[in-house]
Short mmCIF file of N, CA and C in Angstrom, two decimals:
data_model
loop_
_atom_site.label_atom_id
_atom_site.label_comp_id
_atom_site.label_asym_id
_atom_site.label_seq_id
_atom_site.Cartn_x
_atom_site.Cartn_y
_atom_site.Cartn_z
N MET L 1 6.67 -20.19 0.58
CA MET L 1 7.94 -20.73 0.94
C MET L 1 9.18 -19.79 0.97
N LEU L 2 9.10 -19.18 -0.32
CA LEU L 2 10.36 -18.32 -0.43
C LEU L 2 10.48 -17.26 0.51
N GLU L 3 9.34 -16.88 1.13
CA GLU L 3 9.57 -15.83 2.36
C GLU L 3 10.15 -16.33 3.55
N GLU L 4 9.84 -17.55 3.89
CA GLU L 4 10.34 -18.41 5.05
C GLU L 4 11.75 -18.65 4.74
N ALA L 5 12.27 -18.90 3.77
CA ALA L 5 13.63 -19.21 3.36
C ALA L 5 14.38 -17.82 3.47
N LEU L 6 13.80 -16.82 2.84
CA LEU L 6 14.81 -15.62 2.90
C LEU L 6 14.53 -15.06 4.37
N GLU L 7 13.54 -15.20 5.05
CA GLU L 7 13.46 -14.71 6.53
C GLU L 7 14.61 -15.48 7.40
N HIS L 8 14.66 -16.66 7.15
CA HIS L 8 15.64 -17.61 7.66
C HIS L 8 17.25 -17.33 7.50
N LEU L 9 17.50 -16.99 6.13
CA LEU L 9 18.73 -16.35 5.68
C LEU L 9 19.07 -14.97 6.35
N VAL L 10 18.02 -14.15 6.44
CA VAL L 10 18.15 -12.64 6.81
C VAL L 10 18.46 -12.88 8.57
N LYS L 11 17.74 -13.66 9.06
CA LYS L 11 17.81 -13.72 10.58
C LYS L 11 19.18 -14.18 10.97
N GLY L 12 19.88 -15.11 10.07
CA GLY L 12 21.20 -15.54 10.46
C GLY L 12 22.33 -14.40 10.31
N ILE L 13 21.92 -13.37 9.72
CA ILE L 13 22.92 -12.48 9.51
C ILE L 13 22.76 -11.17 10.62
N VAL L 14 21.38 -10.88 11.02
CA VAL L 14 21.28 -9.89 11.92
C VAL L 14 21.47 -10.17 13.31
N ASP L 15 21.42 -8.94 14.09
CA ASP L 15 21.45 -8.98 15.54
C ASP L 15 20.08 -9.12 16.42
N HIS L 16 19.18 -8.31 15.55
CA HIS L 16 17.92 -8.05 15.97
C HIS L 16 16.91 -9.05 15.20
N GLU L 17 17.08 -10.24 15.63
CA GLU L 17 16.18 -11.15 14.77
C GLU L 17 14.63 -11.10 14.76
N ASP L 18 14.25 -10.69 15.93
CA ASP L 18 12.70 -10.28 16.04
C ASP L 18 12.27 -9.16 15.27
N ASP L 19 12.90 -8.17 14.69
CA ASP L 19 12.82 -7.19 13.85
C ASP L 19 12.75 -7.54 12.29
N VAL L 20 12.88 -8.82 12.06
CA VAL L 20 13.05 -9.05 10.68
C VAL L 20 11.66 -9.46 10.23
N VAL L 21 11.10 -8.71 8.99
CA VAL L 21 9.97 -9.14 8.43
C VAL L 21 10.01 -9.06 7.10
N VAL L 22 9.44 -10.12 6.49
CA VAL L 22 9.56 -10.37 4.90
C VAL L 22 8.10 -10.40 4.57
N ARG L 23 7.52 -9.44 3.37
CA ARG L 23 6.35 -9.47 2.99
C ARG L 23 6.47 -9.85 1.35
N ARG L 24 5.34 -10.60 0.99
CA ARG L 24 5.47 -10.96 -0.38
C ARG L 24 4.24 -10.05 -1.02
N LYS L 25 4.60 -9.42 -2.02
CA LYS L 25 3.52 -8.78 -2.80
C LYS L 25 3.47 -9.14 -4.27
N GLU L 26 2.26 -9.55 -4.75
CA GLU L 26 2.36 -10.13 -6.06
C GLU L 26 2.15 -8.92 -7.13
N LEU L 27 2.95 -8.86 -7.99
CA LEU L 27 2.89 -7.79 -8.97
C LEU L 27 2.50 -8.37 -10.36
N ARG L 28 2.34 -7.53 -11.30
CA ARG L 28 2.21 -8.15 -12.71
C ARG L 28 3.32 -8.83 -13.30
N ARG L 29 4.54 -8.24 -13.18
CA ARG L 29 5.96 -8.78 -13.53
C ARG L 29 6.43 -9.78 -12.65
N GLY L 30 5.75 -10.27 -11.84
CA GLY L 30 6.30 -11.35 -10.78
C GLY L 30 6.15 -10.89 -9.23
N ASP L 31 6.65 -11.73 -8.44
CA ASP L 31 6.42 -11.51 -6.87
C ASP L 31 7.68 -10.63 -6.71
N LEU L 32 7.20 -9.78 -5.59
CA LEU L 32 8.15 -8.89 -4.93
C LEU L 32 8.30 -9.35 -3.37
N LEU L 33 9.52 -9.49 -2.86
CA LEU L 33 9.70 -9.85 -1.34
C LEU L 33 10.47 -8.72 -0.85
N GLU L 34 9.64 -7.96 0.05
CA GLU L 34 10.22 -6.76 0.70
C GLU L 34 10.75 -7.17 2.29
N VAL L 35 12.08 -7.10 2.30
CA VAL L 35 12.71 -7.27 3.53
C VAL L 35 12.99 -5.92 4.49
N ARG L 36 12.47 -6.15 5.56
CA ARG L 36 12.53 -5.18 6.66
C ARG L 36 13.27 -5.58 7.72
N VAL L 37 14.32 -4.81 8.16
CA VAL L 37 15.15 -5.04 9.37
C VAL L 37 15.18 -3.89 10.33
N HIS L 38 15.96 -4.28 11.67
CA HIS L 38 16.09 -3.04 12.46
C HIS L 38 17.05 -2.23 11.92
N PRO L 39 16.97 -0.82 11.98
CA PRO L 39 17.87 0.02 11.45
C PRO L 39 19.30 -0.36 11.46
N ASP L 40 19.77 -0.76 12.70
CA ASP L 40 21.10 -1.00 12.95
C ASP L 40 21.55 -2.16 12.14
N ASP L 41 20.60 -2.86 11.68
CA ASP L 41 21.17 -4.31 10.90
C ASP L 41 21.06 -3.90 9.26
N LEU L 42 20.83 -2.86 8.88
CA LEU L 42 20.49 -2.48 7.60
C LEU L 42 22.02 -2.79 6.72
N GLY L 43 22.79 -2.07 7.34
CA GLY L 43 24.31 -2.37 6.54
C GLY L 43 24.66 -3.80 6.45
N ARG L 44 24.36 -4.38 7.56
CA ARG L 44 24.71 -6.08 7.65
C ARG L 44 23.91 -6.88 6.31
N VAL L 45 22.92 -6.43 6.24
CA VAL L 45 21.96 -7.14 5.15
C VAL L 45 22.33 -6.58 3.84
N ILE L 46 22.63 -5.32 3.68
CA ILE L 46 23.31 -4.85 2.37
C ILE L 46 24.68 -5.38 2.12
N GLY L 47 25.47 -5.40 3.01
CA GLY L 47 26.91 -5.77 2.84
C GLY L 47 27.58 -4.80 2.30
N ARG L 48 29.04 -5.04 2.10
CA ARG L 48 29.88 -3.96 1.68
C ARG L 48 29.79 -4.12 0.00
N SER L 49 29.30 -3.05 -0.50
CA SER L 49 29.22 -2.86 -2.03
C SER L 49 28.04 -3.52 -2.39
N GLY L 50 27.01 -4.09 -1.46
CA GLY L 50 25.96 -4.72 -1.82
C GLY L 50 25.96 -6.25 -2.12
N ARG L 51 27.02 -6.62 -1.65
CA ARG L 51 27.44 -8.29 -1.85
C ARG L 51 26.70 -9.02 -1.36
N THR L 52 26.16 -8.56 -0.05
CA THR L 52 25.25 -9.67 0.75
C THR L 52 23.83 -9.70 0.28
N ALA L 53 23.32 -8.37 -0.09
CA ALA L 53 22.08 -8.21 -0.87
C ALA L 53 21.96 -9.06 -2.10
N SER L 54 23.20 -8.94 -3.00
CA SER L 54 23.29 -9.65 -4.28
C SER L 54 23.09 -11.26 -3.96
N ALA L 55 23.88 -11.62 -2.92
CA ALA L 55 23.73 -13.00 -2.64
C ALA L 55 22.39 -13.53 -2.27
N LEU L 56 21.83 -12.82 -1.33
CA LEU L 56 20.46 -13.04 -1.09
C LEU L 56 19.47 -13.26 -2.27
N ARG L 57 19.57 -12.14 -3.20
CA ARG L 57 18.78 -12.24 -4.27
C ARG L 57 19.17 -13.40 -5.25
N THR L 58 20.39 -13.75 -5.14
CA THR L 58 20.96 -15.15 -6.02
C THR L 58 20.18 -16.34 -5.51
N VAL L 59 20.22 -16.48 -4.24
CA VAL L 59 19.74 -17.56 -3.61
C VAL L 59 18.22 -17.79 -3.85
N VAL L 60 17.54 -16.61 -3.76
CA VAL L 60 16.15 -16.51 -3.87
C VAL L 60 15.65 -16.71 -5.18
N SER L 61 16.58 -16.35 -6.38
CA SER L 61 16.06 -16.65 -7.62
C SER L 61 16.16 -18.14 -7.91
N ALA L 62 17.22 -18.73 -7.38
CA ALA L 62 17.58 -20.11 -7.48
C ALA L 62 16.62 -20.88 -6.95
N LEU L 63 15.96 -20.51 -5.85
CA LEU L 63 14.91 -21.33 -5.00
C LEU L 63 13.57 -21.04 -6.03
N ALA L 64 13.19 -19.92 -6.57
CA ALA L 64 12.31 -19.73 -7.36
C ALA L 64 12.07 -20.56 -8.53
N GLY L 65 13.11 -21.27 -8.71
CA GLY L 65 13.13 -22.10 -9.83
C GLY L 65 12.86 -21.44 -11.39
N GLY L 66 13.32 -20.33 -11.53
CA GLY L 66 13.14 -19.53 -12.98
C GLY L 66 11.94 -18.52 -12.88
N GLY L 67 11.11 -18.48 -11.60
CA GLY L 67 10.07 -17.52 -11.71
C GLY L 67 10.64 -16.39 -11.62
N SER L 68 9.86 -15.36 -11.99
CA SER L 68 10.27 -13.90 -11.50
C SER L 68 9.94 -13.45 -10.23
N VAL L 69 11.03 -13.01 -9.38
CA VAL L 69 11.08 -12.75 -8.17
C VAL L 69 12.03 -11.60 -7.98
N ARG L 70 11.60 -10.67 -7.11
CA ARG L 70 12.50 -9.37 -6.86
C ARG L 70 12.55 -9.29 -5.42
N VAL L 71 13.95 -9.04 -4.68
CA VAL L 71 14.00 -8.82 -3.34
C VAL L 71 14.40 -7.24 -3.24
N ASP L 72 13.59 -6.71 -2.31
CA ASP L 72 13.81 -5.29 -2.03
C ASP L 72 14.18 -5.24 -0.66
N ILE L 73 15.18 -4.66 -0.11
CA ILE L 73 15.51 -4.14 1.29
C ILE L 73 15.26 -2.89 1.58
N VAL L 74 14.20 -2.72 2.25
CA VAL L 74 13.42 -1.24 2.52
C VAL L 74 14.25 -0.83 3.80
N ASP L 75 14.52 0.32 3.83
CA ASP L 75 15.06 1.50 4.73
C ASP L 75 13.94 1.91 5.42
N THR L 76 13.73 1.42 6.64
CA THR L 76 12.55 1.66 7.46
C THR L 76 12.87 3.27 7.90
N ASP L 77 14.06 3.77 8.12
CA ASP L 77 14.18 5.09 8.63
C ASP L 77 13.47 6.23 7.61
N LYS L 78 13.59 5.92 6.10
CA LYS L 78 13.39 6.66 5.27
C LYS L 78 11.76 6.67 4.85
N GLN L 79 11.06 5.84 5.55
CA GLN L 79 9.62 5.80 5.36
C GLN L 79 8.97 6.90 6.01
N GLY L 80 7.88 7.48 5.36
CA GLY L 80 7.30 8.51 5.91
C GLY L 80 6.26 8.33 7.17
#
């Protein structure tokens, strides 16, 4: 459920909606949601001084209801 909610929020921000991918990874310390977007949309998702990314993390944390969830925005240009 969290992945779908985060994906919906991110698709509302970006220009290339088809390139939005949210993956959930279960780690020992909680869940990790990785957000991948088109390289041209990376700045929009992060926002000025990281405000948009911070707001996305706040909303996801509220939806998680106290569970440990981390949101990472992955820069696909830097992947090897």
